[in-house]
Coordinates of N, CA, C and O in Angstrom, one line a residue:
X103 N 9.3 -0.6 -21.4 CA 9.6 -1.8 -20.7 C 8.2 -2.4 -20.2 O 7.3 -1.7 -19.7
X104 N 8.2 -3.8 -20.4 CA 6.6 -4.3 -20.0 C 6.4 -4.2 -18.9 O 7.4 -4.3 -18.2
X105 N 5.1 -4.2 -18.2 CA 4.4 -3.8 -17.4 C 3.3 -5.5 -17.1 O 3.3 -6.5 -17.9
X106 N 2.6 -5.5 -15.8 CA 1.9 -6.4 -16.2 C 0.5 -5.9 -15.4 O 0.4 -5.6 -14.2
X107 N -0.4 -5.8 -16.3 CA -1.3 -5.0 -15.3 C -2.8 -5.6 -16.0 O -3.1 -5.4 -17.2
X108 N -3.8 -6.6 -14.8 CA -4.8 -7.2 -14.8 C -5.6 -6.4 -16.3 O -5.2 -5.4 -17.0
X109 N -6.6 -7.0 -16.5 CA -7.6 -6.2 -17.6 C -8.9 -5.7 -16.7 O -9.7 -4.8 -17.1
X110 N -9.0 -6.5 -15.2 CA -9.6 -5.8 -14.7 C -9.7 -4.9 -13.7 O -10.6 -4.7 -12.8
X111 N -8.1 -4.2 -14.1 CA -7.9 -3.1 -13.1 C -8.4 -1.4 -13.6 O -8.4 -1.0 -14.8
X112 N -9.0 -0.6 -12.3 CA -9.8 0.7 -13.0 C -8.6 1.4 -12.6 O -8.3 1.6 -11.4
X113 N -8.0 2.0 -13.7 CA -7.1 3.1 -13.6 C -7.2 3.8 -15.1 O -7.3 3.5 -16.3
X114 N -7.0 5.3 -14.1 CA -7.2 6.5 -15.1 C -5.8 6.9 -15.6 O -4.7 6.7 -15.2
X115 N -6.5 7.7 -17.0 CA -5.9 7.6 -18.1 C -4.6 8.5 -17.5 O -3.6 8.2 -18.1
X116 N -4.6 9.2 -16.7 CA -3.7 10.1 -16.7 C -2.3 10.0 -15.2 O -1.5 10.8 -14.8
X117 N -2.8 8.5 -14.8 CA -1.8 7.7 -14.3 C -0.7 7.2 -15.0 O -0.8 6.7 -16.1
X118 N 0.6 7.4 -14.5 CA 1.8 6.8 -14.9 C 2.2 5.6 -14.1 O 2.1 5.7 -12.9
X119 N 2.9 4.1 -15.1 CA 3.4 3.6 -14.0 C 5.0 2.8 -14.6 O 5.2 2.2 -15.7
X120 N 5.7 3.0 -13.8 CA 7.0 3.1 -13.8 C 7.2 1.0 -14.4 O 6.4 0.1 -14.2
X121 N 8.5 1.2 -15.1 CA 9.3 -0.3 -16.0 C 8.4 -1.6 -14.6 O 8.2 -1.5 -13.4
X122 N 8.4 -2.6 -15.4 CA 8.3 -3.8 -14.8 C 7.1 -3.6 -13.4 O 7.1 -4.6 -12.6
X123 N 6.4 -2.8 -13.3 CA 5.5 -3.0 -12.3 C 4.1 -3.9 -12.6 O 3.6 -4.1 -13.7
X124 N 3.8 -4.2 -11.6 CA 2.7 -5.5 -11.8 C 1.5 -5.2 -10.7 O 1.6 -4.8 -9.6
X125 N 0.4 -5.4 -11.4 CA -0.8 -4.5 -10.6 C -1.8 -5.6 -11.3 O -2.1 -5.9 -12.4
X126 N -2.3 -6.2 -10.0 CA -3.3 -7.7 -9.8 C -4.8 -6.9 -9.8 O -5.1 -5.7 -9.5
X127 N -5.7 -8.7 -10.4 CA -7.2 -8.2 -10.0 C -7.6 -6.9 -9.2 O -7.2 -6.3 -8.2
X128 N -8.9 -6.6 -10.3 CA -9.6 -5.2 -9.3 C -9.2 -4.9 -8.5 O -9.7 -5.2 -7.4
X129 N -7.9 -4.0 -8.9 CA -7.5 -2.9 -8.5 C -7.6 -1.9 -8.7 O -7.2 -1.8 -9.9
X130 N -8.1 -0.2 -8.0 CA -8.2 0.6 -8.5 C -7.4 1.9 -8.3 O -7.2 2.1 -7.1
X131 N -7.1 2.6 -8.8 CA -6.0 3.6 -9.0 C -6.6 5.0 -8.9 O -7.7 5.0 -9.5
X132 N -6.5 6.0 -8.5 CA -7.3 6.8 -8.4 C -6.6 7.7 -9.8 O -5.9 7.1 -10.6
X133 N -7.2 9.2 -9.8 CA -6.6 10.4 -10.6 C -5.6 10.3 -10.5 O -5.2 9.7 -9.5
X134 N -4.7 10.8 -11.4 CA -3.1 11.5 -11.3 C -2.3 10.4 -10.0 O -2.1 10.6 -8.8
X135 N -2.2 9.9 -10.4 CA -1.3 9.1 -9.4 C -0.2 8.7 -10.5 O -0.4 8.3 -11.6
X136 N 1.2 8.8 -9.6 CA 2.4 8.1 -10.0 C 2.6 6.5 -9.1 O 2.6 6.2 -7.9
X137 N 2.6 5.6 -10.5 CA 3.7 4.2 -9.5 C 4.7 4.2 -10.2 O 4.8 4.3 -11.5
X138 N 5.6 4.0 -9.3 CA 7.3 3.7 -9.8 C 7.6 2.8 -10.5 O 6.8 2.7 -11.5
X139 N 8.6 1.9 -10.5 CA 9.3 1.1 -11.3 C 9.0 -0.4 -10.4 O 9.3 -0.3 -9.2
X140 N 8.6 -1.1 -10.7 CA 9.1 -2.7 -9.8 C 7.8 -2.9 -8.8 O 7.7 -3.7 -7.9
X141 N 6.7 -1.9 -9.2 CA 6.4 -2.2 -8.1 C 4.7 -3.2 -7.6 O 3.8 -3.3 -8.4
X142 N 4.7 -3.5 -6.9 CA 3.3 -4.4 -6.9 C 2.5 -4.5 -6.2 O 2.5 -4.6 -5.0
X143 N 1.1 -4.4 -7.1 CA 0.1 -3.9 -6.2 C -0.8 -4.9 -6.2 O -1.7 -5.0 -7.1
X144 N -0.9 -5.9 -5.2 CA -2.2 -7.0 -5.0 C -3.6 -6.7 -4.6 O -4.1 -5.9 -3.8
X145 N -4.1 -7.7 -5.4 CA -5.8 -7.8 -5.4 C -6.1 -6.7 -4.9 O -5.5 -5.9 -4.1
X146 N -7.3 -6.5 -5.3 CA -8.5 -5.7 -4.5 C -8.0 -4.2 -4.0 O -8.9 -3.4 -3.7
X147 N -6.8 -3.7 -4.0 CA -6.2 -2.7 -3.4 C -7.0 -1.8 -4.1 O -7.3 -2.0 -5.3
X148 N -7.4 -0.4 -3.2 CA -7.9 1.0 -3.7 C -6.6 1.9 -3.5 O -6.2 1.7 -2.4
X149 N -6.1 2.6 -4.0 CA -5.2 3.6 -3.8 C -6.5 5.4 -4.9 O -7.2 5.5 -6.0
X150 N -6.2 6.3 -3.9 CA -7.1 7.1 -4.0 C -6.2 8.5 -5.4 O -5.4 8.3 -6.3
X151 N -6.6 9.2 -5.0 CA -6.3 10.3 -5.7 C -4.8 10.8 -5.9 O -4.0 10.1 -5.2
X152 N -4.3 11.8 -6.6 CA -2.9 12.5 -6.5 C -2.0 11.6 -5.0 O -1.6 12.1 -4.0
X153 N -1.9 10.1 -5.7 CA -1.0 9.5 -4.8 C 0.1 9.5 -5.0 O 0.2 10.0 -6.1
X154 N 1.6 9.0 -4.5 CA 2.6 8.4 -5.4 C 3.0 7.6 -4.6 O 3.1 8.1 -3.4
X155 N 3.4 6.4 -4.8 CA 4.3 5.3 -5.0 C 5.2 4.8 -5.5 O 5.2 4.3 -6.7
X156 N 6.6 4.9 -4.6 CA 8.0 4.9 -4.9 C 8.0 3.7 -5.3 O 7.1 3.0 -4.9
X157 N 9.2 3.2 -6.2 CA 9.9 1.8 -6.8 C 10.1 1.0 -5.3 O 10.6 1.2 -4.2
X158 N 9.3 -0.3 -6.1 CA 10.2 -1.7 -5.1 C 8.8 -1.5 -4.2 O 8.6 -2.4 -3.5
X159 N 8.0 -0.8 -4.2 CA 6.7 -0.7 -2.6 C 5.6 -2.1 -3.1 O 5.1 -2.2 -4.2
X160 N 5.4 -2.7 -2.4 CA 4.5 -4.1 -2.4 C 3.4 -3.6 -1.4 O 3.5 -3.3 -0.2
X161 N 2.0 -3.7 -2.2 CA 0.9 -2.6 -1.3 C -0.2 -4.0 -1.8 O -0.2 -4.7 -2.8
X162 N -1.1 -4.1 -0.5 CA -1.8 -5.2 0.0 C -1.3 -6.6 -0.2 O -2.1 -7.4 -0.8
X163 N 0.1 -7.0 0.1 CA 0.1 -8.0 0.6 C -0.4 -9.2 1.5 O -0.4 -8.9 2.7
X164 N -0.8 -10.1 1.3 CA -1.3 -11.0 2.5 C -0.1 -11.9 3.0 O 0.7 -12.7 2.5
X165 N -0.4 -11.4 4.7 CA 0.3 -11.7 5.7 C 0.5 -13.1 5.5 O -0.6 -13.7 5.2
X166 N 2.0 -14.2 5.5 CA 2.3 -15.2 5.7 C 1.8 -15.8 6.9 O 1.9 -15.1 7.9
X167 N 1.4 -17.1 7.1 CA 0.6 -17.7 8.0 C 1.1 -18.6 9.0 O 0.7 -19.8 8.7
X168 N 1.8 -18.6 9.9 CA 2.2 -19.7 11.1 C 2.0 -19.7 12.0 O 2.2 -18.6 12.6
X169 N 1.5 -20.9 12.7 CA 1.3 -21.3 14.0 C 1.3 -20.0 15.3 O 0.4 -19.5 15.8
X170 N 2.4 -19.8 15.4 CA 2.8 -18.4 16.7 C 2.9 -17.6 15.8 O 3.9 -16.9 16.0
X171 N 2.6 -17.3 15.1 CA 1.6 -15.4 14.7 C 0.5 -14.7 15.5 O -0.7 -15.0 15.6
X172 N 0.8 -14.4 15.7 CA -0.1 -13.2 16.4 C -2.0 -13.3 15.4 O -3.0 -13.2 16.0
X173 N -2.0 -13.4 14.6 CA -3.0 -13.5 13.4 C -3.0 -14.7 12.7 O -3.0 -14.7 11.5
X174 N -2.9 -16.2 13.7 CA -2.7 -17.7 12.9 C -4.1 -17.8 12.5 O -4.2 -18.2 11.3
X175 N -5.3 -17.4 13.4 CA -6.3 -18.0 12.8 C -7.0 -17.4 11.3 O -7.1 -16.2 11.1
X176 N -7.4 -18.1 10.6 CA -7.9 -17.6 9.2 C -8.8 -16.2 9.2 O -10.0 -16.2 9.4
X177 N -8.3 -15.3 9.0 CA -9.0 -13.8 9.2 C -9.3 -13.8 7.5 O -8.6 -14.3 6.6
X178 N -10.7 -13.0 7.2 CA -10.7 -12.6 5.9 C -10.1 -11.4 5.8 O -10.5 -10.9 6.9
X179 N -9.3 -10.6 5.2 CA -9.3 -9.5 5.6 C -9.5 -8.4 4.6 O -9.5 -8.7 3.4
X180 N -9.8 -6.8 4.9 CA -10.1 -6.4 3.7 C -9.3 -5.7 3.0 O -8.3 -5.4 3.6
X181 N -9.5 -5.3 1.4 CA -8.7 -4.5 0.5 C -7.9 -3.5 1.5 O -8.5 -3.0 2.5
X182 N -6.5 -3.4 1.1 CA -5.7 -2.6 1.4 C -6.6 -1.0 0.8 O -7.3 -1.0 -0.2
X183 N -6.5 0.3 1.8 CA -6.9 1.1 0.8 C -5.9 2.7 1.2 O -5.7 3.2 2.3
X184 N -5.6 3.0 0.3 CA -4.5 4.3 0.6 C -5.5 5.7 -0.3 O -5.8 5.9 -1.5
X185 N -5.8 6.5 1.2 CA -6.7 7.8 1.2 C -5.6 8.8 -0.2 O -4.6 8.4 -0.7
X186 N -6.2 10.0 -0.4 CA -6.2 11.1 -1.6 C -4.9 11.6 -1.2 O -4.6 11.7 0.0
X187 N -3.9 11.9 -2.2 CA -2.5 12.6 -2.1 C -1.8 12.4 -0.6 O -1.5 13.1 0.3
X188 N -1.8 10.4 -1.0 CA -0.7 9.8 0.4 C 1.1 9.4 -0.5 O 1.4 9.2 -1.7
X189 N 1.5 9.5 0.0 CA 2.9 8.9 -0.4 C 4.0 8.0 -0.4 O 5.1 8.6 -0.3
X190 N 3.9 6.8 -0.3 CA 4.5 5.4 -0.5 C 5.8 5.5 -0.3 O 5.8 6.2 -1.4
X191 N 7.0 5.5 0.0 CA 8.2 5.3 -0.2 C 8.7 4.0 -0.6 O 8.0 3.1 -0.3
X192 N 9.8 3.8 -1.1 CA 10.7 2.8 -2.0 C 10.6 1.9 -0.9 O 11.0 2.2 0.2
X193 N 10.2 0.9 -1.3 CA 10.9 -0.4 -0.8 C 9.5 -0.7 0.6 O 9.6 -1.6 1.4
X194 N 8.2 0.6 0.7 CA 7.2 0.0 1.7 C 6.5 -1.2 1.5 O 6.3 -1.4 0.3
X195 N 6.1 -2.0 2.2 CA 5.4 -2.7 2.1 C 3.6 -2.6 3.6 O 3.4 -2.5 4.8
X196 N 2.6 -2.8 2.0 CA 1.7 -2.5 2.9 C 0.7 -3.5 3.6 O -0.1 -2.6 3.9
X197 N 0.3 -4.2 3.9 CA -0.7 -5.3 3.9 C -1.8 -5.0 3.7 O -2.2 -3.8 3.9
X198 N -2.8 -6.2 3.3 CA -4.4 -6.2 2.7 C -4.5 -6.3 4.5 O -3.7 -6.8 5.3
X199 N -6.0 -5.4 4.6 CA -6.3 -5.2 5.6 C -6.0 -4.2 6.6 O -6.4 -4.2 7.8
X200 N -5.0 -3.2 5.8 CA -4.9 -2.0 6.7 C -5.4 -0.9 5.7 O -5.6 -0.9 4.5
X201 N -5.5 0.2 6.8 CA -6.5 1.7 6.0 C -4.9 2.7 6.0 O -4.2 2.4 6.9
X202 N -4.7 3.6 5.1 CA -3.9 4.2 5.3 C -4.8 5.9 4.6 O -5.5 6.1 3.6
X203 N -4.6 6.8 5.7 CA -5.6 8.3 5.4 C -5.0 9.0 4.2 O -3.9 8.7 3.7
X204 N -5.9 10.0 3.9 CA -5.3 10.7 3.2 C -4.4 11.7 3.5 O -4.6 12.2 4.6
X205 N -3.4 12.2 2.8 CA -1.9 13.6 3.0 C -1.0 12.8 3.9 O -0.6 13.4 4.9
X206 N -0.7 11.6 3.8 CA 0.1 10.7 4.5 C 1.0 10.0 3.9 O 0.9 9.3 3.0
X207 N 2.2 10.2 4.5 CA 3.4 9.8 4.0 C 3.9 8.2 4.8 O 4.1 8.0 6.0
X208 N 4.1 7.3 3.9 CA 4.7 6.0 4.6 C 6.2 6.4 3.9 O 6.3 6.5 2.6
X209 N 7.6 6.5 5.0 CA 8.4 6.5 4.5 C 9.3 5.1 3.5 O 8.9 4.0 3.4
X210 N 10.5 5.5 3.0 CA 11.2 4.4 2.7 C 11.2 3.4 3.9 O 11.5 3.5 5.1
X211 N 10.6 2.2 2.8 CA 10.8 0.7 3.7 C 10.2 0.6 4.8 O 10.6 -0.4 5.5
X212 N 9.2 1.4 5.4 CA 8.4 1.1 6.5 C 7.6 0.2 6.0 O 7.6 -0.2 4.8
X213 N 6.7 -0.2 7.0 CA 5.7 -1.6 6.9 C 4.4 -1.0 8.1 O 4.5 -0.6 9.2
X214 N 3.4 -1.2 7.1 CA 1.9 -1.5 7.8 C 1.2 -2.8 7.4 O 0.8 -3.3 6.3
X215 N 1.1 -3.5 9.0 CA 0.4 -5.0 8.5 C -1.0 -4.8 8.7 O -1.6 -3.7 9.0
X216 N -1.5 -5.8 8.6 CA -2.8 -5.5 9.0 C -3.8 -5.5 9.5 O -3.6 -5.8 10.7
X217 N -5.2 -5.3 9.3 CA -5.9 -4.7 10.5 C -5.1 -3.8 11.2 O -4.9 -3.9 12.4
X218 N -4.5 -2.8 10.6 CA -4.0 -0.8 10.8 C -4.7 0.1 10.2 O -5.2 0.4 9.1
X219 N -4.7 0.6 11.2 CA -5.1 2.2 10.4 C -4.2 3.2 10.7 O -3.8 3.4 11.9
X220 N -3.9 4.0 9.7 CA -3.0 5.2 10.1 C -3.4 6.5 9.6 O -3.1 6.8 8.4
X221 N -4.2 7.4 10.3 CA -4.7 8.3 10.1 C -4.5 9.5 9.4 O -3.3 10.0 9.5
X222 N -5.4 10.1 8.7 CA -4.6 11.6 8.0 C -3.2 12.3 8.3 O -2.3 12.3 9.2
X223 N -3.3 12.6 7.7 CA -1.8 13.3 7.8 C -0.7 13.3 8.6 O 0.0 14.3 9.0
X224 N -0.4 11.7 8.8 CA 0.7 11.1 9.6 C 1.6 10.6 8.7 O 1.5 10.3 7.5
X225 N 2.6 10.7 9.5 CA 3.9 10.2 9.0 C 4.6 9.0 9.9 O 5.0 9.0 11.0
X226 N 4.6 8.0 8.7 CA 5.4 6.8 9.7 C 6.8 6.5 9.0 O 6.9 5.8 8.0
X227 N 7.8 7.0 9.6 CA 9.4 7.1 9.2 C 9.5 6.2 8.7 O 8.8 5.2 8.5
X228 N 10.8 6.4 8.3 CA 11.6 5.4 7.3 C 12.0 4.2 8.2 O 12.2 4.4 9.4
X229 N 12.1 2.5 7.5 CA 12.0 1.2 8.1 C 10.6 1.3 9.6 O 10.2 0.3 10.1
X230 N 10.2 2.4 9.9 CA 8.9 2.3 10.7 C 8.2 0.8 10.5 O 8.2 0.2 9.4
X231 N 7.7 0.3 11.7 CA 6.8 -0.9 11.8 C 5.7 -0.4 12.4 O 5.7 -0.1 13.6
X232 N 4.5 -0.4 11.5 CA 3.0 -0.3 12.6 C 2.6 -1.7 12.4 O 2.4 -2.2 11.3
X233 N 2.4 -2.7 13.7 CA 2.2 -4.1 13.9 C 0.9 -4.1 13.9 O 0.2 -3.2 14.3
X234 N 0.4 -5.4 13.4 CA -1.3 -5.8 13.1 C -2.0 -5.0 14.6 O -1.4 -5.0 15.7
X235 N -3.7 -4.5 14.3 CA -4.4 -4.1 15.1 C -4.1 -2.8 15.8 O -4.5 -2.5 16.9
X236 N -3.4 -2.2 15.1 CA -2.8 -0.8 16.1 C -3.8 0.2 15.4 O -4.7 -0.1 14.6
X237 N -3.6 1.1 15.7 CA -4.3 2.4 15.2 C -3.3 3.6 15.6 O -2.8 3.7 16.7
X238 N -3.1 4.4 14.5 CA -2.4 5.8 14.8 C -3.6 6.7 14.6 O -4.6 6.3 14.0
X239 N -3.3 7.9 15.1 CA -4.2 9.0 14.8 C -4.1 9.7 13.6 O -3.8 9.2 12.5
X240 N -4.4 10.7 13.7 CA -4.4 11.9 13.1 C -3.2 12.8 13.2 O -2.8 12.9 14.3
X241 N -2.6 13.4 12.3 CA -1.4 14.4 12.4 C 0.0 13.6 13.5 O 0.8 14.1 14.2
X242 N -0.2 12.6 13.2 CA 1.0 12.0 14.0 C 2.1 12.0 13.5 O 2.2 12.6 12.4
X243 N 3.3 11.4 14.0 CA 4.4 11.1 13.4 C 5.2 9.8 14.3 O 5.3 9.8 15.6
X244 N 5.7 8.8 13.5 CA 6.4 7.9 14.0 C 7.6 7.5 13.3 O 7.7 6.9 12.2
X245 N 8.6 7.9 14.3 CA 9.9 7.5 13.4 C 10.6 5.9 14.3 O 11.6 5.4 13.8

């Protein structure tokens, strides 16, 4: 099943990526990483080592822009980047401009917008919301 994936994206040979997924400009993929089926990865994104990413997850998205947003004024912001053996679930979506650590699980359908960071080896449950400018720690958990 076709795939649509930039020419100048760096991914290693021994990456798999699941039917119909779409992966934009310089982006880079670390070792052994699985992406699912459907799924899309915009600009600039780093995802690191022994990652995986469930079907349907949309990782560095840029935030839609209006008036009473919390983030109206034009922010540059930077590549989405997901640390060494983190884990994506189905249906997350991540935004450009958040850091996600490494041994970290984003469950099904949660959302990190951005300017987040969510630290090593935390877990942010399933449908979880971490809202622009927050920071989690280390070893956390948020359901």
């Amino acid at each position: 099943m076709p795939n649509s994936i930039h020419g100048s994206v760096a991914i290693s040979s021994d990456v798999t990526v699941g039917h119909y997924s779409v992966i934009l400009e310089n982006v880079t993929i670390g070792k052994n990483c699985r992406i699912g089926h459907h799924v899309v990865i915009h600009e600039d994104t780093v995802i690191g080592d022994n990652c995986q990413i469930d079907d349907h997850a949309v990782l560095g998205k840029k935030p839609m822009k209006a008036a009473s947003m919390a983030l109206s004024e034009s922010v540059e912001l930077d590549p989405l980047e997901i640390g060494h053996g983190s884990l994506i679930g189905t249906g997350s979506v991540l935004y450009r401009g958040a850091r996600i650590g490494s041994e970290t699980l984003i469950a099904d359908y949660a959302s990190v917008r951005e300017i987040s960071t969510v630290g090593d080896g935390t877990i942010i449950g399933r449908s979880a919301v971490v809202e622009n400018r927050v920071t989690v720690g280390r070893n956390c958990k948020i359901e």
